[in-house]
Each structure stands twice: as structure tokens, then as C-alpha cells.
PDB file of C-alpha atoms in Angstrom:
ATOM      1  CA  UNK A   1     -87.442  -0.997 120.086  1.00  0.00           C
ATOM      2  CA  UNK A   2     -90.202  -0.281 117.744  1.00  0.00           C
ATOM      3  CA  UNK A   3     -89.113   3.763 117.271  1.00  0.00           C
ATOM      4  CA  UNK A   4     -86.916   6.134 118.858  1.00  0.00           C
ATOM      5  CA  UNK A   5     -86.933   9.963 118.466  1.00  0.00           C
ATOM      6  CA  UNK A   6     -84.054  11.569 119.488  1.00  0.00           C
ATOM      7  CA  UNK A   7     -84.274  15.254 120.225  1.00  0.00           C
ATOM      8  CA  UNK A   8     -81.378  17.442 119.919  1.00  0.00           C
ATOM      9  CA  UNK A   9     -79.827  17.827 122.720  1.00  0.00           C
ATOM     10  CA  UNK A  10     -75.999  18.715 124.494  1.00  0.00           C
ATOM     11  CA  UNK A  11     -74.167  16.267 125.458  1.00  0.00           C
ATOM     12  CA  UNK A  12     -70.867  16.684 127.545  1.00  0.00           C
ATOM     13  CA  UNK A  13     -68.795  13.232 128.621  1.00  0.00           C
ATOM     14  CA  UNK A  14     -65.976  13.923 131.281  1.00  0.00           C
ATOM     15  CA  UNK A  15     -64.185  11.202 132.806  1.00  0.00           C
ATOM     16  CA  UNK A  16     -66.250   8.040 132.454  1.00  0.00           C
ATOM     17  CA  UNK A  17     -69.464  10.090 133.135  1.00  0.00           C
ATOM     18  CA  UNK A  18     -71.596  11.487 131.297  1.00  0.00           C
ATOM     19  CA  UNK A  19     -73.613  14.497 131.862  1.00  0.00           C
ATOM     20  CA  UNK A  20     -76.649  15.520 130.273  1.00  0.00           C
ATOM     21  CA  UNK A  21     -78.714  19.100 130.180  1.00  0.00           C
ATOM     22  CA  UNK A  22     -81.899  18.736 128.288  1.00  0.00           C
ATOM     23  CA  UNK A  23     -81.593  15.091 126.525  1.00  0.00           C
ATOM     24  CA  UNK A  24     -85.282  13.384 126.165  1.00  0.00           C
ATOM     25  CA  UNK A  25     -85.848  10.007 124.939  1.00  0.00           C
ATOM     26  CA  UNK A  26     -88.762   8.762 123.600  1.00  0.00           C
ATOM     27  CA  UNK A  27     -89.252   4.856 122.575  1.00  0.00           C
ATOM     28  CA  UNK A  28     -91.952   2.848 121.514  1.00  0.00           C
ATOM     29  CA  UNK A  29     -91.315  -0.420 123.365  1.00  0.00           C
ATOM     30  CA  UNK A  30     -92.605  -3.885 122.389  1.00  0.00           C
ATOM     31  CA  UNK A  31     -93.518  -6.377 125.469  1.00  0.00           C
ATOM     32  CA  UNK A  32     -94.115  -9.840 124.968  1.00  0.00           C
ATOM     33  CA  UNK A  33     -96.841 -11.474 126.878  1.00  0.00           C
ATOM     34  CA  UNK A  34     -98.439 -14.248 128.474  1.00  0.00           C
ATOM     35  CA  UNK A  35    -102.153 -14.777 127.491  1.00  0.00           C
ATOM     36  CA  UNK A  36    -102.769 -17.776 130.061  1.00  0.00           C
ATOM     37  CA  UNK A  37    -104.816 -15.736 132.119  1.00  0.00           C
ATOM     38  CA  UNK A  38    -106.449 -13.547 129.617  1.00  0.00           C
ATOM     39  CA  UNK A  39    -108.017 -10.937 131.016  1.00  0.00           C
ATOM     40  CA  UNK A  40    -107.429 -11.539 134.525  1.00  0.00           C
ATOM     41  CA  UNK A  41    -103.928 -11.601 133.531  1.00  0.00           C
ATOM     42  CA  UNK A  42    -100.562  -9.403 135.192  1.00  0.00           C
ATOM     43  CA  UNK A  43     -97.722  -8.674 132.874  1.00  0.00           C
ATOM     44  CA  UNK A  44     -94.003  -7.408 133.624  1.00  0.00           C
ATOM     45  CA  UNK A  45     -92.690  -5.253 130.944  1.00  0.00           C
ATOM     46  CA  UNK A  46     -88.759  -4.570 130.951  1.00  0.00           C
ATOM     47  CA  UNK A  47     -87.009  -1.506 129.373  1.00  0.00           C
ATOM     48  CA  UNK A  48     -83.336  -1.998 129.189  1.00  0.00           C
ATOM     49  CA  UNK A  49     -80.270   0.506 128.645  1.00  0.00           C
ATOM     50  CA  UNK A  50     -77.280  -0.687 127.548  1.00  0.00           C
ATOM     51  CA  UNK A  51     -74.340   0.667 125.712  1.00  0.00           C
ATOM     52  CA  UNK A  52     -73.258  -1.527 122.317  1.00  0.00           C
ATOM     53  CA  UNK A  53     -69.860  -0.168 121.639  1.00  0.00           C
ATOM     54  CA  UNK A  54     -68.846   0.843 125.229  1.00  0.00           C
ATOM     55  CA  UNK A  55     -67.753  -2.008 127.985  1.00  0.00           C
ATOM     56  CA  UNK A  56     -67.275  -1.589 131.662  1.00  0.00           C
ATOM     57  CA  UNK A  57     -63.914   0.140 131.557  1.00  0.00           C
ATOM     58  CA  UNK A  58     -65.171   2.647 129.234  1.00  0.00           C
ATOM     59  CA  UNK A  59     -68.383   3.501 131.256  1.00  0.00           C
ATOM     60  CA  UNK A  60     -70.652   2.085 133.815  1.00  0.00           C
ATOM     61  CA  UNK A  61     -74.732   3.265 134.126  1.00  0.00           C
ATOM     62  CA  UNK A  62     -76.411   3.116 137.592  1.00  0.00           C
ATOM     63  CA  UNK A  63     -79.992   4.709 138.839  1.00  0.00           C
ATOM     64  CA  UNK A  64     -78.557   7.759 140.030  1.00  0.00           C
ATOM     65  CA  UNK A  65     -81.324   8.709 142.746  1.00  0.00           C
ATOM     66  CA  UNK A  66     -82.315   4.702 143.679  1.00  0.00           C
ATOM     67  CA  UNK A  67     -85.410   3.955 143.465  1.00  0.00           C
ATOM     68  CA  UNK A  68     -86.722   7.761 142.891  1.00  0.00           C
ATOM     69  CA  UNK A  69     -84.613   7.360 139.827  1.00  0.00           C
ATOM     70  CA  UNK A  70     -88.176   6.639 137.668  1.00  0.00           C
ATOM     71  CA  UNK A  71     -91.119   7.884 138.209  1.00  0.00           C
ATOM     72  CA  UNK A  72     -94.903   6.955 136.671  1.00  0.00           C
ATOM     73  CA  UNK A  73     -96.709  10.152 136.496  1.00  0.00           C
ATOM     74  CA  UNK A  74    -100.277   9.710 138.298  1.00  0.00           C
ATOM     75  CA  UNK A  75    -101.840  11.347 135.353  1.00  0.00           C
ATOM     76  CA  UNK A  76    -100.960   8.755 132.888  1.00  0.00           C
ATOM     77  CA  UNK A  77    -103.831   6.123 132.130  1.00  0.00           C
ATOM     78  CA  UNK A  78    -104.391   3.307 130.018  1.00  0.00           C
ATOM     79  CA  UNK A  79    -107.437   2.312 128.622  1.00  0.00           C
ATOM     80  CA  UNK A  80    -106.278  -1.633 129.088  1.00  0.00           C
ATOM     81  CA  UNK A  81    -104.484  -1.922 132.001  1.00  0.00           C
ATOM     82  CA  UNK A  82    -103.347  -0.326 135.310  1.00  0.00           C
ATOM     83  CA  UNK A  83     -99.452   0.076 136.650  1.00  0.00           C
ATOM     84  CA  UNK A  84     -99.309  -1.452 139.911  1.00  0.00           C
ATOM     85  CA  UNK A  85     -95.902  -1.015 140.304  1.00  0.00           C
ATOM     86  CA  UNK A  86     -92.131  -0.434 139.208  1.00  0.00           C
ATOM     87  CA  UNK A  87     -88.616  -1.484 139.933  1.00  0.00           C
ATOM     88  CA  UNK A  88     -85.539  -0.654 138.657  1.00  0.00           C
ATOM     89  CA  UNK A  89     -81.753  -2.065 138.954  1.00  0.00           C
ATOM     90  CA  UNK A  90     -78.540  -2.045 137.637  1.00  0.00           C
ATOM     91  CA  UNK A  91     -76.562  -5.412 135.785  1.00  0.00           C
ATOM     92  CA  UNK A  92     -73.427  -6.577 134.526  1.00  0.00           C
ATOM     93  CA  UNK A  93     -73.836  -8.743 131.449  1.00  0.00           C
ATOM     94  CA  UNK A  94     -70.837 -10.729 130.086  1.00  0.00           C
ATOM     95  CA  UNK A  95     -70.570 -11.131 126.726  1.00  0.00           C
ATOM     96  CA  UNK A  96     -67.788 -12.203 123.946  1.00  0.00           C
ATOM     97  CA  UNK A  97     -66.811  -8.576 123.394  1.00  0.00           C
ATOM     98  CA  UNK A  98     -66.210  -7.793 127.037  1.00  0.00           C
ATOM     99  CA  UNK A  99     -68.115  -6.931 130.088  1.00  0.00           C
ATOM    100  CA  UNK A 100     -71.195  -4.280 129.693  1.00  0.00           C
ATOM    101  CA  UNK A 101     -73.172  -2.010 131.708  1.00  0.00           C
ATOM    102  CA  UNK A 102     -77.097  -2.225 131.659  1.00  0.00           C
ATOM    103  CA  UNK A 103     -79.851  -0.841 133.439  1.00  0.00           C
ATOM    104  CA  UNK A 104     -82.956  -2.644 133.382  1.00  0.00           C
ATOM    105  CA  UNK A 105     -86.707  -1.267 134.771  1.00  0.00           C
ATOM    106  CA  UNK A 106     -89.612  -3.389 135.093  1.00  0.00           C
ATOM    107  CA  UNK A 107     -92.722  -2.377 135.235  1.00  0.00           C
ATOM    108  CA  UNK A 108     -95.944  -4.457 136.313  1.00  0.00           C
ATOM    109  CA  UNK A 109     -99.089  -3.939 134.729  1.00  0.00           C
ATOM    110  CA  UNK A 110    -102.423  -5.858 135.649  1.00  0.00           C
ATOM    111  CA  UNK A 111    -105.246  -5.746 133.285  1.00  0.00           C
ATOM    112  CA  UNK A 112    -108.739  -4.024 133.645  1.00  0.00           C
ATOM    113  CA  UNK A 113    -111.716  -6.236 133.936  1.00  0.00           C
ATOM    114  CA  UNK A 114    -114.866  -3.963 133.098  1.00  0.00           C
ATOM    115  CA  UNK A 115    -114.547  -4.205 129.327  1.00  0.00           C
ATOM    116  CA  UNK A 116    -114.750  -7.437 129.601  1.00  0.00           C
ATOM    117  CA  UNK A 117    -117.322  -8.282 132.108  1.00  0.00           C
ATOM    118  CA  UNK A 118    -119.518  -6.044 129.670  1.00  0.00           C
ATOM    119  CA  UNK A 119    -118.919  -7.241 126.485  1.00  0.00           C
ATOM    120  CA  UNK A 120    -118.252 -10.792 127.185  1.00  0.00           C
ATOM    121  CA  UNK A 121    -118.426 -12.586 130.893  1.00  0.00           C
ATOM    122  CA  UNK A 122    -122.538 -10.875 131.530  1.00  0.00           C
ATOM    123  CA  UNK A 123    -123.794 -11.449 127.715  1.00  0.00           C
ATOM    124  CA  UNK A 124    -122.316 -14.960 127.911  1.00  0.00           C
ATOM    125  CA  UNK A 125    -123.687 -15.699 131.461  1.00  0.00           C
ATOM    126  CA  UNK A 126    -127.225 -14.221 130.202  1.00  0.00           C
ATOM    127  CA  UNK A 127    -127.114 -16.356 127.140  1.00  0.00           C
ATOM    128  CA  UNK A 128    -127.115 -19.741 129.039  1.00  0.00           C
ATOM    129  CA  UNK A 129    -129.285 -18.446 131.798  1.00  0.00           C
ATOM    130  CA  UNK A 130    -132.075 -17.736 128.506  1.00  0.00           C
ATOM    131  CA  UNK A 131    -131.105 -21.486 127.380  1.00  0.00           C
ATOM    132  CA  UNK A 132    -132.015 -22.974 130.857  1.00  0.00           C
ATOM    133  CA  UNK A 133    -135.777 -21.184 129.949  1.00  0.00           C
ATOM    134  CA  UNK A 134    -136.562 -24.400 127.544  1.00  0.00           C
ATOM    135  CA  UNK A 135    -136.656 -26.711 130.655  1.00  0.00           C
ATOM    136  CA  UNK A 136    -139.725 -25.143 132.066  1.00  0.00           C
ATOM    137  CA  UNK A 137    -141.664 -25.238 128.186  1.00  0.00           C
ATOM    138  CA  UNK A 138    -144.017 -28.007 127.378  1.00  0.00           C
ATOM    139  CA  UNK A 139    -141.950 -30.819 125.495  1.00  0.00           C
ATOM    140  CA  UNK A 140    -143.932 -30.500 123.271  1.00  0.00           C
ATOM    141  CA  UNK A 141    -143.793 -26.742 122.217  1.00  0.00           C
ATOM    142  CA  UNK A 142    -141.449 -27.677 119.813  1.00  0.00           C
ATOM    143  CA  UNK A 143    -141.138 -24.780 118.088  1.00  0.00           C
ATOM    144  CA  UNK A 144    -140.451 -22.694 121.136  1.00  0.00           C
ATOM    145  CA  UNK A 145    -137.770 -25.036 122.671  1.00  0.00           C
ATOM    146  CA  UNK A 146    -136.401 -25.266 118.887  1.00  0.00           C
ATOM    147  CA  UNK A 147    -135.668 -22.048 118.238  1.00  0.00           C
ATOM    148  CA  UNK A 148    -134.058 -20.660 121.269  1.00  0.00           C
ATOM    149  CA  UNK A 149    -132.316 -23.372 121.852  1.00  0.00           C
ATOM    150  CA  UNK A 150    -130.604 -22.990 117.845  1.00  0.00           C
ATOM    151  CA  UNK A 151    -130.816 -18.845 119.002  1.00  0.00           C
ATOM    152  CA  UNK A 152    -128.676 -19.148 121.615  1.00  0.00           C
ATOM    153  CA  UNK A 153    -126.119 -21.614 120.221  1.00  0.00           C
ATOM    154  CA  UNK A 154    -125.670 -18.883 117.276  1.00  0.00           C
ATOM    155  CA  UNK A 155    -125.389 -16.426 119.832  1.00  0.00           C
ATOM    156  CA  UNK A 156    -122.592 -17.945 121.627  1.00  0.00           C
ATOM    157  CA  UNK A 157    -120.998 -19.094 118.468  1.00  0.00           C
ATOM    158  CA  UNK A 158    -120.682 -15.599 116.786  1.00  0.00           C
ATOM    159  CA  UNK A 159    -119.178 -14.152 120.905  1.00  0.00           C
ATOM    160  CA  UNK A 160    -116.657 -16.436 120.712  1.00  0.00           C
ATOM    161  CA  UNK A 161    -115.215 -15.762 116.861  1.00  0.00           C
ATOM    162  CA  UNK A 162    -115.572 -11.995 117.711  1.00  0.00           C
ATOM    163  CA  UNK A 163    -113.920 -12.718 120.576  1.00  0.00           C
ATOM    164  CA  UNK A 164    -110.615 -14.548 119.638  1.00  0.00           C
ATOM    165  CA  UNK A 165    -110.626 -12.593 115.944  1.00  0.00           C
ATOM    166  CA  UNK A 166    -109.716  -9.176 118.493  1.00  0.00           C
ATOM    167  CA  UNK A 167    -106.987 -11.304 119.971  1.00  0.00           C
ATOM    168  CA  UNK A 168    -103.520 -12.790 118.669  1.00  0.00           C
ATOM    169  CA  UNK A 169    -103.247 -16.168 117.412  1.00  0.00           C
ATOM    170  CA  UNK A 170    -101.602 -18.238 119.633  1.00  0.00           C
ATOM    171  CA  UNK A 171    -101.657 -21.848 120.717  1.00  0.00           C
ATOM    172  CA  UNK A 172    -102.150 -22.274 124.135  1.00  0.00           C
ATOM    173  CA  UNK A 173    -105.451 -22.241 126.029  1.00  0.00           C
ATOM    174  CA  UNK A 174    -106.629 -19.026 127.918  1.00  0.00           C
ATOM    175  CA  UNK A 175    -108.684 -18.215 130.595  1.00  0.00           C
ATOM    176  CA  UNK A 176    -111.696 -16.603 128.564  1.00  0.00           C
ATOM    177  CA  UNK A 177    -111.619 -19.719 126.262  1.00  0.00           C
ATOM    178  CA  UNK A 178    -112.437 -21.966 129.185  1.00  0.00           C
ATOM    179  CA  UNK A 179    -115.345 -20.164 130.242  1.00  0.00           C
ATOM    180  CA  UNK A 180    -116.461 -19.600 126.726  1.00  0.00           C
ATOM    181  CA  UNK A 181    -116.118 -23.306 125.931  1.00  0.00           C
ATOM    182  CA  UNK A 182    -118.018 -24.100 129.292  1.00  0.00           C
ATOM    183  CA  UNK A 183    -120.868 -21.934 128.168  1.00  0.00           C
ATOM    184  CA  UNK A 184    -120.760 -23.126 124.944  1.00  0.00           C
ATOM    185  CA  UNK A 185    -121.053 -26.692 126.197  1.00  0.00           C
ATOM    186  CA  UNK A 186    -124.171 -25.682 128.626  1.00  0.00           C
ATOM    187  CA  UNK A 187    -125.866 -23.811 125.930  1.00  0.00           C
ATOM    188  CA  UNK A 188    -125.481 -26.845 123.189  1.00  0.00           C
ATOM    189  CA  UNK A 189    -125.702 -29.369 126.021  1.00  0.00           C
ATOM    190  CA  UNK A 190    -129.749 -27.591 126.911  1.00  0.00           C
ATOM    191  CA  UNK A 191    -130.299 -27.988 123.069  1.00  0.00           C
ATOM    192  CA  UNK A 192    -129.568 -31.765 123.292  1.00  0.00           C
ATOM    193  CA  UNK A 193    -131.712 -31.917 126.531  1.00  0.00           C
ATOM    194  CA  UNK A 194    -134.913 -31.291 124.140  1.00  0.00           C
ATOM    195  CA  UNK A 195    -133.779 -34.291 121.575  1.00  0.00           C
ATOM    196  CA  UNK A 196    -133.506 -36.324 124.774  1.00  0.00           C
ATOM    197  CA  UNK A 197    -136.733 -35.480 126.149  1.00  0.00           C
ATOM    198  CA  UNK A 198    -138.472 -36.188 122.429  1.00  0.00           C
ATOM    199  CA  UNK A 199    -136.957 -39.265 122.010  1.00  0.00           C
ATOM    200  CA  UNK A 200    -137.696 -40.722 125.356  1.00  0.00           C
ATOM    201  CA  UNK A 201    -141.537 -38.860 125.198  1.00  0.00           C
ATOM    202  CA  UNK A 202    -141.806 -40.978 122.217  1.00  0.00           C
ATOM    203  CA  UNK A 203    -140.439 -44.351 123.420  1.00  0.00           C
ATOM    204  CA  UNK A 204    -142.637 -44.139 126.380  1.00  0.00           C
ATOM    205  CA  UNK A 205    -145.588 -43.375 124.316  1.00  0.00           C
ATOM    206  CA  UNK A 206    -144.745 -46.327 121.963  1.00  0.00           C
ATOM    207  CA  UNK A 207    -144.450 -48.487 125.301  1.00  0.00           C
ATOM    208  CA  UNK A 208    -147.554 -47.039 126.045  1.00  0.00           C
ATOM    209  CA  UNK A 209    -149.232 -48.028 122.933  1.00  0.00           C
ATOM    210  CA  UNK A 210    -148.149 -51.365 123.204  1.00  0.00           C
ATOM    211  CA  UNK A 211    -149.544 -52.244 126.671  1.00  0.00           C
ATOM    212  CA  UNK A 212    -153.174 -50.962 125.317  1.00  0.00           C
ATOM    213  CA  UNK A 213    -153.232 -53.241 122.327  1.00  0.00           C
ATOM    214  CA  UNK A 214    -151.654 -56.196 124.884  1.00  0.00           C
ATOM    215  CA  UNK A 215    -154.053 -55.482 127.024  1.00  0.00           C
ATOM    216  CA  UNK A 216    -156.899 -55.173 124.613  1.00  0.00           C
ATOM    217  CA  UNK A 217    -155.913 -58.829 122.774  1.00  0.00           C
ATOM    218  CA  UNK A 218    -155.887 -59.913 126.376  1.00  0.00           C
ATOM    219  CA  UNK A 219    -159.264 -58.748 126.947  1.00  0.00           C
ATOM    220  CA  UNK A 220    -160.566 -59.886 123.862  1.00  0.00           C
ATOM    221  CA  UNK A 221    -159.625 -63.264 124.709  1.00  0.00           C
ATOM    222  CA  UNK A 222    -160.822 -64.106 128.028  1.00  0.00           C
ATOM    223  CA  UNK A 223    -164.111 -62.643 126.381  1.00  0.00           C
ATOM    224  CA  UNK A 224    -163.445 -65.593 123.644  1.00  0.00           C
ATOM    225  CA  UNK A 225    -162.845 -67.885 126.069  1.00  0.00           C
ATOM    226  CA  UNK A 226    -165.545 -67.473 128.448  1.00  0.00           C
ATOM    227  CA  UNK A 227    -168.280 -67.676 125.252  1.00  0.00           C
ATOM    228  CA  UNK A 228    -166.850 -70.650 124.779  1.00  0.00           C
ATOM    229  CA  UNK A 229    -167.625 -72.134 127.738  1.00  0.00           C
ATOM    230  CA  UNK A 230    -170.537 -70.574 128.243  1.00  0.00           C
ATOM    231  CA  UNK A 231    -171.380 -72.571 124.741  1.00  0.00           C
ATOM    232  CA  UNK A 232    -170.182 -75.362 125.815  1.00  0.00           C
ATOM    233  CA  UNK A 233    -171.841 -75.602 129.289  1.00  0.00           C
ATOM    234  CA  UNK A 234    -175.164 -75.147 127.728  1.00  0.00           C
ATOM    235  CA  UNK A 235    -175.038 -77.982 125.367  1.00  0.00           C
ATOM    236  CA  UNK A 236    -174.049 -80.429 128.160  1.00  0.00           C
ATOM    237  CA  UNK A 237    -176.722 -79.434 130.136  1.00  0.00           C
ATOM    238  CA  UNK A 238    -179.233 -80.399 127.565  1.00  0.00           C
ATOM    239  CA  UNK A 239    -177.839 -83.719 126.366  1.00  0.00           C
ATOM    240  CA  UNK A 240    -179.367 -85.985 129.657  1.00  0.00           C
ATOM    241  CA  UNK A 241    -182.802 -84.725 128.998  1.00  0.00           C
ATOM    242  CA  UNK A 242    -182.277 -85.918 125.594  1.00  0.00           C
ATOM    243  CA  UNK A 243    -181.983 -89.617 126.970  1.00  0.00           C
ATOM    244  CA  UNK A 244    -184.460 -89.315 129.761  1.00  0.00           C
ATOM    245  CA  UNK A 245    -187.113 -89.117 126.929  1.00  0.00           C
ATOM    246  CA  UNK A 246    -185.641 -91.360 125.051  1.00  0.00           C
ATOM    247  CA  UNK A 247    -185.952 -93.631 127.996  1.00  0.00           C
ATOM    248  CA  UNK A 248    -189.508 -92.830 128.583  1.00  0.00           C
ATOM    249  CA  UNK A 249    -190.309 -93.359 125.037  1.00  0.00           C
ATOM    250  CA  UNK A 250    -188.289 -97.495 124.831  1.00  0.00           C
ATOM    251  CA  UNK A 251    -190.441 -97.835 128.211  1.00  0.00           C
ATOM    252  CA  UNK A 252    -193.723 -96.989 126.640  1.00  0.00           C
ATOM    253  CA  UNK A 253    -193.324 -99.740 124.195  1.00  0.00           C
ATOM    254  CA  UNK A 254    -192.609-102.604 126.415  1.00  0.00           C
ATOM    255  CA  UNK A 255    -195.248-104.776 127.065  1.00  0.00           C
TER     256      UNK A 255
END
């Protein structure tokens, strides 16, 4: 126990029982817990009463009423976490010193989701949903699709240390850092999307490029080539008349 205040109170023992008229207990219990499920998780707390110096054959401890022996008062709330339910029962533990009386109640709590769906499971679902908003920009807005895509990373960055710096440090996985590391991943994940989409705009463009300036050197040559024989067409053409008058001219000496 973390603290017990004991009242004063009467206390009269007769025969192996003991009776008593205004005796109130108050204890600050610890409970360990499991943080698997954090926050949709249920934990069993356990409050034990034993004797340490008395065995069986000195006294025994039993629920005196059964299961009306505790009661939660329907008054009593907790700004965490909501009692679902109680049991109670009585043991017999064997130890080196002898055999020991103990009554053990456990009581089942289940935690309350509203804080959280406010302060972390909405804010965190909004955040991506905002991310998502850079797919429908121009590609190449880049200073839009830059800075929310950064603004939102941040965003989800500083939830999660806030997050885990109000809870205790422990090494297993939970449930909210799943679904913080899954938004996480969507939000940095849209981010990379834009890099993606650059790169590719670009290497397309350069692909682009390159088939104009092919096609252009191919256009420029077939021009090349059909000047050339255009030229040389033309100077064929005019070589026979060249030896027709030649002919005509041999002829015209002949006698």
C-alpha cells in the first residue's frame, strides 16, 4: 500500500473472531497495469487482506454478507475510468510460516474514451485528411504542396511526443502508438507523394525534350537530303544537252 490512515477505533477479539464497532480503513492502493490496449484498455485491480503474524489456527477472515459484503457507492466517479464490476472471495495461502487467511476483492475498471477521441484520435484523423488536400493542387504549386505537407508532419510529430511524454515509459507497443504511427506514415508518406510527382514531372519533361530535338535533327535532315537530290537531279538533267550541241557543232564542220 501506498498510505494507510488508521482511525481510532475499539476493537474487541473473542474467540477467534473479531468484532469491530466503528473501525474505518482508508488505503491508497497501487495497481499495476497493462498498457497493450491503451485507451481502449480494461484493468482488474486487487485489494487483499491478510493477517502477517496470525495463521489459520489463530484466525480465519471470510466476506461476512457474500457478495453484499462490498459495495461501490453509485456516487463515486472517476475522471479516467468507469467500474464495471466487482468480486470478492476468500483464500488460503501456504506459506513457510504456516497456513494464512486472506481475502482478496477485485475490481474491474474499463477506461473512458472521450478524452481521447478529443484530444488525440479526431485531431490526428483531421491532420491526414488536410494532408490528402495536396493531391488535388497543381504539381506544380510547389509552395502550397510544400508547406502543408512539412505543416502537417510537424503537427503529427509534436501529438505524438505530447502524447507518450503524459504516459509511462514502457517497452511494449500500445494501441494509440499503432494508430499514431499509421497516421504518421500517411501524413509523411503524402509528403513523399509530391517528390514523386516532381521527379517523374521532370523525367517526362526531359523525355519530352528529347523527342523534339530527335525529331527536329530528323526533320532537318530529310530537308538536307532532299536538297540534295533536288541538286543533284538538276545537274543531270542538263549534262545531255551539253553533248547534243556539241554534236551539232563536230557535224557543222564536216565536209
Amino acid at each position: 500500500y501506498k498510505r494507510q490512515l488508521f482511525p481510532l477505533c475499539a476493537v474487541i477479539r473473542i474467540i477467534n473472531r473479531v468484532f469491530c464497532s466503528g473501525f474505518r480503513l482508508t488505503v491508497t492502493a497501487a495497481c499495476p497495469m497493462n498498457l497493450q490496449y491503451f485507451p481502449m484498455d480494461r484493468q482488474l485491480c486487487t485489494i487483499e487482506i491478510e493477517s502477517f503474524g496470525y495463521t489459520m489456527s489463530d484466525i480465519r477472515y471470510n466476506w461476512h454478507k457474500g457478495v453484499a459484503s462490498v459495495g461501490i457507492s453509485p456516487d463515486v466517479q472517476l475522471p479516467q475510468f468507469r467500474v464495471i464490476g466487482h468480486r470478492q472471495k476468500a483464500k488460503e495461502i501456504l506459506l513457510s510460516t504456516g497456513n494464512y487467511s486472506r481475502l482478496v476483492c477485485e475490481i474491474q475498471f474499463v477506461r473512458s474514451m472521450g478524452y481521447y477521441l478529443i484530444q488525440i484520435y479526431i485531431p490526428s484523423s483531421l491532420i491526414v485528411i488536410i494532408s490528402w488536400v495536396s493531391f488535388w493542387l497543381n504539381r506544380n504549386a510547389t509552395p502550397a504542396r510544400v508547406a502543408l505537407g512539412v505543416t502537417t508532419v510537424l503537427t503529427m510529430t509534436t501529438l505524438m511526443s505530447s502524447t507518450n511524454a503524459a504516459l509511462p515509459k514502457i517497452s511494449y507497443v500500445k494501441s494509440i502508438d499503432v494508430f499514431l504511427g499509421t497516421c504518421f506514415v500517411m501524413v509523411f508518406a503524402s509528403l513523399l507523394e509530391y517528390a514523386t510527382v516532381g521527379y517523374m514531372g521532370k523525367r517526362i519533361q526531359m523525355r519530352k525534350s528529347r523527342l523534339q530535338a530527335l525529331q527536329k535533327l530528323a526533320e532537318q535532315r530529310k530537308t538536307g537530303t532532299s536538297e540534295t537530290n533536288h541538286a543533284e537531279g538538276g545537274a543531270e538533267g542538263a549534262q545531255p544537252k551539253q553533248t547534243h550541241s556539241k554534236a551539232n557543232t563536230v557535224d557543222a564542220f564536216i565536209p
